[in-house]
Amino acid sequence: MKRLVSALLLLGLMASGVSWAQDGGSPLAPAEIPGEALYIPYPVAITLDGDLSDWAGVPVSVVDRGPSPSANPAENGSFTVAVAADSDNLYIAMTMPDRNIITGQHGSEYWNEDSLEFYLNLSGDLATRSYSDTIFQVNINAGDIGNTDPTAITITGVNGSKAPVQAFVFKTDDGWGFEAQVALNGVVTPTHGLEIGFQAHANGASSADRDVKLIWSNADKGDSSWQNPSVFGRGIFFEVGRTDIPVPALPEEPVGFEMDDADWSALVRASWEGYKQNYIFCGENCGNNMGLVFDPNMGYQAVSEGIGYGMLMAVLMNDPLTFNTIYDAAYQMMLDPETGLLNWRIDNTGTITGFGSATDAEEDIALALIFAEKRVERSEWTQHPERAYGEYANRWIDAIYEYEVADGRYLTPGDDWAGEGQEILNLSYFSPAWYRIFDDFQGTTRWQPVITYGYRTLYVTDGARLGLAPDWSTSEGGPAYDYCNATGRPLDACKYEMTYDAIRVPWRIGLDCIWFGDSRACDWSKRSARFLNTLPPDQFARMYDMNGVSVVDYQNELMVAMWLVAAHAAEDTALENRLGELLYGYAGSVLESGYWSGTSQFYFGQSLAWFGAAVVSDDFRNLYAEP
């Protein structure tokens, strides 16, 4: 109701709007309701030529607000946007003051430098939170200044390649801008009072990376339009010459998100396809597709962690070809024949760059091999011709237990860590659900002490009361700084905080609750859920110290996905919906481009986002237990 009332109150101000070419006659439409709705006069004759004189009388919005405004009016300090139409096309013009234009420095990621964006929702469903074929993000960058062919423009953004857009990009006295034409193709016919979803953004870079973000719509407070069309404002068609002013039919109250609002399985499948394209079969960067899982952020090296992740994803996605590709490549290139475990890092020429094993990777590989064996037993897969999945799962489990379990109780971080397993532990490697399957698969009980002592350590850490685990600790739950000092390990790599290692604990512990109903796992997940429910929005679903204070000033897809598993395990529906909405907000590029959030640069974040989504979609299921 507040938004509607504010709209009505502002109607009286509409006659004072700004337009280009002020001497060009009377306004053709009312001025905007700032950040809520703008009026689109029609029919208006526009030619794409960089000359804005034919925009005379079209209302212009001036925007200087957003999550990252500029301190310098002359350098990305604001942008202007205007919209008009004829019977067949929509026209958008935008300009921005920009004394130092930055372009061509980030490949196709034009959002990270000087660029202007408009967003259209022509679907008729203005409350939708997901993109469809008639919802577009159109990013136009300054690199096309001087291109005189409107049909040869570079368009990026969600569904941008599908948008029927032509544009002319030009310099101005104080910066640059564009005018664009979008063919409506009968999807929408301009009619007085008809509403569409509309949004406009500006990205500014003063030297290198983007440091300015301006947004027209009041509803988009955190740059989420590329993920969530429901935060667009409204564009309202206004027939030139009419005197009645349509009032926007904005919803009085937002509709709460529920997990069923998203097709999680579709997102999981699409992001698996993108994962393969970006990290396994990415051509020269991936060692000419040698079959490992490569990390762009590490100069396209591959780590054993990624082998475990990739094999788990492949078997859960019923993708035997990719599973065998990773399995074969890792065995042939990364195996240490003395231990039967993988060396932890290799570059894309096949050279080992990190010797010794990482326990979490080996555990995930062993579980993936067990799951693959079960698919063979159910006649879903054909057995590997050289290394039978079940046989090698047994070998892998035996090697893990021999080289990475100390004193039959303590899970060590790898095969070459000094001490007896009590001096330093990584609780994000602790995977009790895996160990139950190992024992059952081999007919043993030797993993039960590992489970017992792992939970014991978890529950005596300083963050246990809040359901928070540290990256590194001793077996007694305290900081492992003495070990790090004694071995020369940097203290920054020995954190007693929940950051990029321990953020995985909610996932690994949550699955022990979901799959096996372990009371300790379920209690831990509930502690995490209770803690999250106490937090203000600017501290929610992040990384924390052991007192529950956020140690980062941002949130991303991997944090949200891991906490989502905790909420799911805790059966906290309200929290799960809240986190699900956040994760869904990071899915804007998944269906089209195959990756979560705004970039595919970080394989680790993509992996954890996939795991979280796969848990709630039931794609991350216990294949060992399935009939």
XYZ file of C-alpha atoms in Angstrom:
627
model
C 0.000 0.000 0.000
C 2.840 2.405 0.779
C 4.177 2.169 -2.778
C 0.748 2.835 -4.271
C 0.126 5.795 -1.963
C 3.520 7.248 -2.812
C 2.723 6.862 -6.487
C -0.545 8.731 -6.108
C 1.104 11.517 -4.127
C 3.711 11.977 -6.819
C 1.239 12.300 -9.673
C 0.986 15.984 -8.989
C 4.677 16.437 -9.681
C 4.659 14.831 -13.080
C 4.377 17.931 -15.180
C 7.863 19.085 -14.236
C 9.861 16.272 -15.827
C 13.108 16.701 -17.738
C 13.433 15.922 -21.461
C 16.199 16.158 -24.001
C 16.054 19.091 -26.428
C 13.988 21.190 -24.015
C 13.038 23.586 -26.801
C 11.423 20.740 -28.691
C 7.856 21.243 -27.492
C 5.572 20.018 -24.758
C 6.225 16.791 -22.824
C 4.865 13.764 -24.657
C 4.151 11.872 -21.438
C 4.156 12.450 -17.677
C 7.446 12.391 -15.831
C 8.460 9.294 -13.931
C 7.387 8.182 -10.489
C 11.018 8.103 -9.313
C 12.350 4.589 -9.032
C 8.861 3.098 -9.395
C 7.487 3.702 -12.882
C 8.309 5.645 -16.004
C 5.912 6.511 -18.812
C 6.627 5.402 -22.373
C 5.121 7.793 -24.935
C 3.897 6.292 -28.216
C 3.866 6.621 -31.145
C 7.171 8.468 -31.389
C 9.415 8.392 -34.466
C 13.018 7.611 -33.459
C 16.036 7.043 -35.726
C 19.123 5.214 -34.438
C 21.874 7.649 -35.341
C 23.284 9.071 -32.103
C 21.354 12.318 -32.556
C 18.916 12.718 -29.661
C 17.001 15.644 -31.176
C 14.143 13.312 -32.124
C 13.725 12.506 -28.422
C 12.350 16.003 -27.760
C 9.488 15.810 -25.297
C 10.278 12.283 -24.109
C 10.664 12.346 -20.301
C 14.188 11.695 -19.074
C 15.045 10.152 -15.716
C 18.273 11.224 -14.021
C 19.675 8.576 -11.662
C 22.522 9.136 -9.192
C 21.624 6.477 -6.608
C 22.697 2.892 -6.168
C 24.702 0.552 -3.973
C 28.030 2.062 -5.108
C 27.547 5.712 -6.112
C 30.327 7.879 -7.464
C 31.868 10.673 -5.422
C 32.697 12.549 -8.622
C 29.774 13.859 -10.709
C 31.994 13.960 -13.801
C 33.088 10.322 -13.476
C 30.070 7.982 -13.613
C 28.256 10.307 -11.217
C 24.814 9.704 -12.721
C 23.051 8.385 -15.772
C 20.015 9.394 -17.787
C 17.430 7.061 -19.265
C 14.426 7.633 -21.493
C 12.024 5.213 -23.189
C 9.659 5.693 -26.132
C 7.838 3.443 -28.599
C 6.128 3.198 -31.940
C 3.711 0.457 -32.943
C 6.438 -2.134 -33.507
C 9.443 -1.142 -31.430
C 10.584 0.033 -28.050
C 13.335 2.671 -27.938
C 15.725 3.225 -25.036
C 18.307 6.006 -24.729
C 20.876 6.246 -21.950
C 23.846 8.539 -21.301
C 26.483 8.781 -18.584
C 29.137 11.408 -17.749
C 32.452 9.590 -17.994
C 35.663 11.543 -18.393
C 37.820 8.388 -18.298
C 36.172 5.621 -20.300
C 37.341 2.124 -19.325
C 36.541 -0.610 -21.835
C 38.016 -3.782 -23.288
C 39.842 -4.844 -20.105
C 37.628 -7.695 -18.858
C 36.882 -9.860 -21.875
C 33.141 -10.394 -22.176
C 32.496 -9.306 -18.571
C 31.464 -5.793 -19.593
C 29.563 -5.362 -16.317
C 32.990 -4.943 -14.678
C 33.803 -1.772 -16.628
C 31.997 1.204 -18.160
C 28.674 -0.028 -19.491
C 24.976 0.804 -19.419
C 22.168 -1.700 -19.005
C 18.436 -1.862 -19.447
C 16.171 -4.709 -18.462
C 12.791 -5.648 -19.944
C 10.101 -8.013 -18.730
C 7.649 -8.545 -21.595
C 6.232 -11.784 -20.166
C 3.153 -10.294 -18.530
C 4.171 -11.767 -15.166
C 5.727 -8.787 -13.437
C 6.130 -10.604 -10.113
C 8.234 -13.462 -11.471
C 11.613 -14.049 -9.850
C 13.136 -15.949 -12.768
C 14.097 -15.157 -16.339
C 12.184 -16.568 -19.293
C 12.479 -16.093 -23.051
C 10.728 -12.712 -22.941
C 12.723 -11.240 -20.054
C 16.057 -9.653 -20.952
C 19.108 -7.976 -19.483
C 20.800 -5.900 -22.188
C 24.307 -4.629 -21.438
C 25.778 -2.169 -23.938
C 29.409 -1.225 -23.483
C 31.520 1.762 -24.405
C 33.734 -0.354 -26.640
C 31.180 0.055 -29.429
C 31.664 3.810 -29.627
C 32.262 4.549 -33.292
C 30.506 1.430 -34.565
C 28.078 2.821 -37.136
C 26.266 -0.469 -37.783
C 23.435 -0.807 -35.222
C 23.030 -4.494 -36.105
C 26.652 -5.334 -35.209
C 26.571 -4.183 -31.626
C 28.003 -6.252 -28.747
C 25.159 -7.289 -26.458
C 25.682 -9.210 -23.210
C 23.512 -9.976 -20.195
C 20.969 -12.595 -19.216
C 19.115 -13.543 -22.414
C 20.849 -10.586 -24.032
C 21.825 -12.668 -27.051
C 18.134 -13.489 -27.574
C 16.930 -9.906 -27.408
C 16.028 -8.392 -30.819
C 18.175 -5.308 -30.172
C 19.915 -2.808 -32.407
C 21.841 0.122 -30.990
C 24.008 3.104 -31.844
C 26.724 3.977 -29.301
C 28.154 7.480 -29.289
C 30.352 9.919 -27.394
C 28.868 12.961 -25.703
C 30.509 16.172 -24.553
C 31.018 14.738 -21.070
C 30.925 10.978 -21.586
C 29.039 8.534 -23.754
C 25.666 6.938 -24.361
C 23.508 4.925 -26.711
C 20.090 4.736 -28.252
C 18.648 1.284 -28.817
C 15.717 -0.268 -30.617
C 14.004 -3.437 -29.386
C 11.631 -5.121 -31.835
C 8.435 -6.073 -30.023
C 7.575 -8.752 -32.605
C 3.980 -8.898 -31.468
C 4.935 -10.021 -27.961
C 3.664 -6.689 -26.666
C 1.465 -4.179 -28.466
C 1.691 -0.643 -27.085
C -1.640 0.184 -25.460
C -2.433 3.100 -23.196
C -1.876 1.994 -19.603
C -0.230 -1.342 -20.442
C 2.622 -2.132 -18.033
C 5.893 -3.934 -18.660
C 8.808 -4.577 -16.339
C 11.620 -2.065 -16.803
C 14.952 -1.456 -15.130
C 18.110 0.538 -15.878
C 21.607 0.254 -14.409
C 24.964 1.946 -14.945
C 28.354 0.363 -14.314
C 31.351 2.626 -13.893
C 35.083 1.999 -13.642
C 37.350 4.900 -12.791
C 40.600 3.000 -13.391
C 40.270 -0.785 -13.758
C 37.465 -2.819 -12.149
C 33.941 -1.543 -11.612
C 33.715 0.779 -8.625
C 30.380 2.473 -9.374
C 26.937 0.872 -9.582
C 23.836 3.021 -10.108
C 20.303 1.606 -10.231
C 17.010 3.211 -11.271
C 14.484 0.932 -9.525
C 13.936 1.459 -5.809
C 13.187 -2.241 -5.338
C 16.666 -3.360 -6.398
C 18.795 -2.483 -3.412
C 21.670 -4.891 -4.010
C 22.260 -5.334 -7.760
C 19.954 -8.335 -8.070
C 18.067 -7.467 -11.265
C 20.214 -9.810 -13.325
C 19.002 -12.606 -11.052
C 15.502 -11.535 -10.054
C 13.112 -9.695 -12.413
C 10.653 -9.005 -9.592
C 12.846 -6.063 -8.512
C 12.367 -4.255 -11.820
C 10.273 -1.132 -11.847
C 7.460 -0.514 -14.326
C 7.261 0.948 -17.792
C 3.762 2.239 -18.617
C 2.741 2.967 -22.210
C 1.235 6.428 -22.631
C -0.541 7.363 -25.851
C 0.608 10.804 -26.931
C -2.173 13.352 -26.558
C -4.123 11.524 -23.868
C -4.926 13.457 -20.711
C -5.752 10.571 -18.384
C -2.689 9.323 -16.516
C -2.584 5.569 -15.796
C -1.666 4.695 -12.216
C 0.732 1.740 -11.928
C -0.851 -1.421 -10.574
C 2.004 -2.168 -8.201
C 1.528 -5.035 -5.747
C 0.635 -3.875 -2.253
C 2.664 -6.557 -0.514
C 5.445 -8.798 -1.817
C 4.630 -12.478 -2.082
C 6.886 -14.621 0.073
C 9.249 -17.029 -1.632
C 8.761 -20.748 -1.134
C 11.170 -23.474 -2.176
C 8.693 -24.843 -4.712
C 8.813 -21.511 -6.546
C 12.098 -22.622 -8.124
C 12.829 -25.626 -10.319
C 15.930 -26.639 -8.395
C 16.536 -29.768 -10.464
C 16.610 -27.706 -13.655
C 19.171 -25.383 -12.079
C 21.248 -28.345 -10.905
C 21.237 -29.908 -14.370
C 22.050 -26.641 -16.123
C 24.863 -25.769 -13.738
C 26.353 -29.248 -14.154
C 26.472 -28.698 -17.908
C 28.118 -25.326 -17.325
C 30.528 -26.851 -14.824
C 31.743 -29.322 -17.423
C 32.129 -26.614 -20.033
C 33.949 -24.184 -17.756
C 36.223 -26.485 -15.746
C 36.597 -29.870 -17.467
C 36.125 -29.470 -21.223
C 37.296 -25.877 -21.690
C 39.845 -26.569 -24.406
C 43.410 -25.302 -24.156
C 42.935 -23.882 -20.662
C 41.850 -27.324 -19.506
C 44.982 -28.948 -20.906
C 43.203 -29.585 -24.198
C 40.463 -31.370 -22.278
C 42.762 -33.789 -20.457
C 39.862 -34.651 -18.152
C 40.690 -33.017 -14.821
C 38.663 -30.318 -13.052
C 40.540 -27.045 -13.513
C 40.347 -23.853 -11.469
C 40.514 -20.624 -13.537
C 41.284 -18.647 -10.398
C 44.416 -20.746 -9.849
C 45.755 -20.275 -13.359
C 43.906 -23.362 -14.571
C 45.573 -25.761 -12.222
C 43.576 -28.744 -10.972
C 43.319 -29.839 -7.352
C 42.306 -33.220 -6.002
C 39.387 -31.564 -4.210
C 37.955 -30.797 -7.643
C 38.420 -34.408 -8.718
C 36.278 -35.509 -5.793
C 33.683 -32.835 -6.478
C 33.546 -33.624 -10.184
C 33.206 -37.374 -9.663
C 30.436 -36.870 -7.091
C 28.561 -34.536 -9.414
C 28.950 -36.876 -12.378
C 27.658 -39.964 -10.577
C 24.759 -38.035 -9.036
C 23.906 -36.625 -12.474
C 24.060 -40.114 -14.014
C 26.863 -39.021 -16.366
C 29.173 -42.044 -16.751
C 31.150 -40.528 -19.637
C 32.274 -37.530 -17.591
C 32.760 -39.690 -14.502
C 35.151 -42.004 -16.331
C 36.926 -39.088 -17.981
C 37.757 -37.549 -14.595
C 38.470 -40.904 -12.943
C 40.860 -41.994 -15.697
C 42.708 -38.688 -15.942
C 43.182 -38.364 -12.190
C 44.364 -41.947 -11.796
C 46.820 -41.673 -14.661
C 48.254 -38.239 -13.847
C 47.797 -37.509 -10.138
C 48.138 -40.864 -8.367
C 50.950 -41.390 -5.878
C 51.739 -45.104 -6.353
C 53.244 -45.378 -2.882
C 50.017 -44.465 -1.086
C 47.309 -45.084 -3.667
C 46.061 -41.538 -3.061
C 46.195 -38.494 -5.323
C 48.734 -35.712 -5.179
C 46.748 -32.628 -4.404
C 47.626 -30.279 -7.282
C 48.635 -30.458 -10.960
C 48.896 -27.863 -13.726
C 47.320 -28.025 -17.166
C 50.486 -29.445 -18.721
C 50.287 -32.510 -16.492
C 53.047 -31.442 -14.080
C 52.472 -32.140 -10.386
C 52.741 -28.839 -8.494
C 51.509 -30.002 -5.087
C 52.639 -33.294 -3.575
C 50.816 -35.221 -0.881
C 47.130 -35.938 -0.454
C 44.129 -33.930 0.778
C 41.763 -36.038 2.835
C 38.496 -34.442 1.751
C 39.266 -35.183 -1.886
C 40.074 -38.829 -1.217
C 36.870 -39.332 0.784
C 34.739 -37.823 -1.958
C 36.435 -39.961 -4.606
C 35.836 -43.120 -2.558
C 32.165 -42.298 -2.049
C 31.751 -41.509 -5.748
C 33.270 -44.898 -6.651
C 30.845 -46.668 -4.286
C 27.926 -44.831 -5.861
C 29.210 -45.770 -9.323
C 29.422 -49.426 -8.276
C 25.805 -49.252 -7.132
C 24.770 -47.889 -10.518
C 26.521 -50.872 -12.123
C 24.733 -53.301 -9.795
C 21.405 -51.739 -10.794
C 22.299 -52.074 -14.506
C 22.319 -48.302 -14.885
C 26.017 -48.159 -15.815
C 28.560 -50.450 -17.430
C 31.511 -51.466 -15.281
C 34.809 -49.686 -15.871
C 36.883 -51.957 -18.146
C 40.178 -51.561 -16.259
C 39.493 -50.360 -12.720
C 36.242 -51.750 -11.379
C 34.517 -49.117 -9.303
C 33.857 -51.306 -6.277
C 37.325 -52.839 -6.212
C 38.992 -49.450 -6.382
C 36.591 -47.988 -3.835
C 37.878 -50.643 -1.439
C 41.469 -49.739 -2.267
C 40.776 -46.047 -1.804
C 39.056 -46.489 1.553
C 41.888 -48.686 2.797
C 44.458 -46.080 1.725
C 42.535 -43.277 3.410
C 42.327 -45.241 6.636
C 46.010 -46.180 6.520
C 47.462 -42.779 5.624
C 44.883 -40.214 6.739
C 43.456 -41.607 9.994
C 45.683 -41.371 13.076
C 45.369 -43.706 16.050
C 42.177 -45.149 14.584
C 40.297 -42.024 15.696
C 41.575 -38.773 14.261
C 41.074 -37.632 10.691
C 44.254 -35.892 9.525
C 44.219 -33.257 6.751
C 46.399 -35.418 4.483
C 49.060 -38.102 4.323
C 52.082 -35.916 5.109
C 50.989 -33.852 8.115
C 53.213 -34.130 11.171
C 51.894 -35.346 14.512
C 49.403 -37.954 15.643
C 46.250 -36.298 14.378
C 45.467 -34.388 17.562
C 47.524 -31.258 16.927
C 45.584 -30.030 13.878
C 42.289 -31.027 12.288
C 40.194 -29.610 9.478
C 36.569 -30.109 10.473
C 35.342 -29.358 6.951
C 36.891 -32.701 5.951
C 34.852 -34.565 8.585
C 32.205 -36.492 6.598
C 30.387 -38.862 8.964
C 27.725 -39.865 6.433
C 30.503 -41.053 4.123
C 32.107 -43.144 6.888
C 28.863 -44.970 7.644
C 28.708 -45.978 3.999
C 32.395 -47.005 4.016
C 31.794 -49.310 6.977
C 28.699 -50.881 5.477
C 30.323 -51.286 2.069
C 33.355 -53.051 3.550
C 31.578 -54.869 6.370
C 33.641 -53.135 9.070
C 33.088 -50.913 12.081
C 36.470 -49.203 12.029
C 35.063 -45.823 11.038
C 32.831 -45.553 14.110
C 35.615 -44.138 16.348
C 36.413 -41.577 13.640
C 32.772 -40.492 13.716
C 32.707 -40.380 17.517
C 35.888 -38.356 17.899
C 35.006 -36.072 15.015
C 31.747 -35.098 16.648
C 33.531 -34.765 19.979
C 35.938 -32.227 18.500
C 33.152 -30.383 16.726
C 31.157 -29.985 19.913
C 34.041 -28.664 22.014
C 35.030 -25.877 19.620
C 34.334 -22.346 20.816
C 31.582 -21.828 18.245
C 29.665 -25.015 19.035
C 26.873 -23.265 20.919
C 26.081 -21.342 17.718
C 26.583 -24.205 15.283
C 29.794 -22.607 13.979
C 32.976 -24.563 13.287
C 36.497 -23.173 12.750
C 38.580 -23.864 9.658
C 41.345 -25.454 11.746
C 41.481 -26.727 15.320
C 43.109 -29.255 17.608
C 41.301 -32.429 18.576
C 40.378 -30.624 21.803
C 38.543 -27.949 19.826
C 40.961 -25.077 20.396
C 43.117 -23.154 17.912
C 45.942 -25.050 16.215
C 48.359 -22.124 16.319
C 51.030 -24.120 18.192
C 51.154 -26.642 15.366
C 51.392 -23.905 12.764
C 54.171 -22.113 14.616
C 56.108 -25.343 15.072
C 55.828 -26.362 11.423
C 56.206 -22.932 9.817
C 52.653 -22.869 8.530
C 51.371 -19.271 8.203
C 48.829 -18.417 10.886
C 46.526 -16.984 8.222
C 46.335 -20.511 6.795
C 45.454 -21.876 10.235
C 42.379 -19.763 10.992
C 40.240 -20.323 14.031
C 37.292 -18.792 12.183
C 34.596 -20.170 9.928
C 35.739 -19.090 6.475
C 36.329 -20.865 3.175
C 37.152 -24.239 4.737
C 34.609 -24.585 7.528
C 31.785 -23.094 5.462
C 31.426 -26.674 4.161
C 30.642 -28.076 7.624
C 26.880 -27.359 7.361
C 26.793 -29.471 4.185
C 28.819 -32.442 5.422
C 27.137 -32.519 8.846
C 23.717 -31.750 7.391
C 23.858 -34.833 5.173
C 24.502 -37.057 8.203
C 21.242 -35.720 9.601
C 19.321 -35.983 6.318
C 20.585 -39.439 5.302
C 21.026 -41.147 8.659
C 19.167 -39.035 11.207
C 22.184 -38.803 13.522
C 21.054 -36.825 16.565
C 24.360 -34.957 16.834
C 24.174 -33.910 13.191
C 20.559 -32.792 13.477
C 21.279 -30.903 16.695
C 24.235 -29.141 15.069
C 22.096 -28.123 12.094
C 19.433 -26.767 14.451
C 22.044 -24.758 16.346
C 23.208 -23.253 13.067
C 19.622 -22.455 12.110
C 18.872 -20.792 15.447
C 21.999 -18.673 15.106
C 21.122 -17.548 11.582
C 17.628 -16.594 12.683
C 19.056 -14.097 15.193
C 21.046 -12.123 12.631
C 20.250 -8.770 11.007
C 20.242 -8.753 7.187
C 23.727 -7.249 6.908
C 25.189 -10.161 8.922
C 23.022 -12.979 7.567
C 24.396 -16.162 5.950
C 28.041 -15.129 5.881
C 31.289 -16.312 7.495
C 31.911 -15.815 11.200
C 34.310 -15.921 14.088
C 33.520 -18.240 16.970
C 31.466 -15.532 18.685
C 29.165 -15.204 15.699
C 30.564 -11.930 14.373
C 30.771 -11.762 10.586
C 34.368 -11.737 9.331
C 33.413 -10.715 5.778
C 31.405 -7.745 4.537
C 29.791 -9.593 1.641
C 27.659 -12.609 0.878
C 27.972 -14.992 -2.058
C 26.445 -18.090 -3.574
C 28.609 -20.617 -1.746
C 27.842 -19.236 1.722
C 24.122 -19.195 1.050
C 24.178 -22.713 -0.426
C 26.000 -24.240 2.526
C 23.732 -22.571 5.086
C 20.750 -23.717 3.032
C 21.733 -27.330 3.726
C 21.752 -26.593 7.462
C 18.254 -25.104 7.276
C 17.044 -28.070 5.224
C 18.495 -30.541 7.726
C 17.048 -28.570 10.648
C 13.623 -28.634 8.972
C 13.326 -24.890 9.502
C 10.961 -24.084 6.646
C 10.973 -20.317 7.075
C 14.764 -20.175 7.150
C 15.014 -22.564 4.218
C 12.675 -20.351 2.190
C 14.719 -17.279 3.093
C 18.003 -18.899 2.103
C 16.411 -20.525 -0.934
C 15.286 -17.129 -2.160
C 18.825 -15.818 -1.761
C 20.364 -18.766 -3.608
C 17.734 -18.488 -6.307
C 18.759 -14.876 -6.630
C 22.233 -16.065 -7.619
C 20.781 -18.303 -10.353
C 20.179 -15.610 -12.963
C 22.903 -16.918 -15.297
C 22.440 -20.628 -14.653
C 19.893 -21.603 -17.294
C 21.553 -19.591 -20.057
C 25.250 -19.710 -19.140
C 25.538 -22.582 -16.669
C 27.038 -20.774 -13.700
C 25.863 -19.254 -10.444
C 26.355 -15.604 -9.527
C 27.968 -13.142 -11.916
C 31.087 -15.028 -12.992
C 32.381 -18.523 -13.696
C 35.865 -17.589 -12.470
C 35.613 -19.408 -9.144
C 35.207 -23.168 -9.453
C 34.980 -23.565 -5.664
C 31.944 -21.313 -5.372
C 30.259 -23.037 -8.306
C 30.874 -26.428 -6.683
C 29.371 -25.492 -3.334
C 26.414 -23.703 -4.915
C 25.742 -26.892 -6.870
C 25.917 -29.053 -3.747
C 23.484 -26.850 -1.845
C 20.991 -26.749 -4.708
C 21.385 -30.491 -5.280
C 20.588 -31.268 -1.643
C 17.289 -29.359 -1.714
C 16.386 -30.754 -5.156
C 17.115 -34.295 -3.894
C 19.693 -34.771 -6.642
C 22.385 -35.145 -3.954
C 20.962 -38.380 -2.617
C 22.377 -41.508 -1.023
C 22.771 -43.783 -4.044
C 24.156 -46.509 -1.807
C 20.865 -46.824 0.075
C 18.518 -46.611 -2.901
C 16.744 -49.896 -3.739
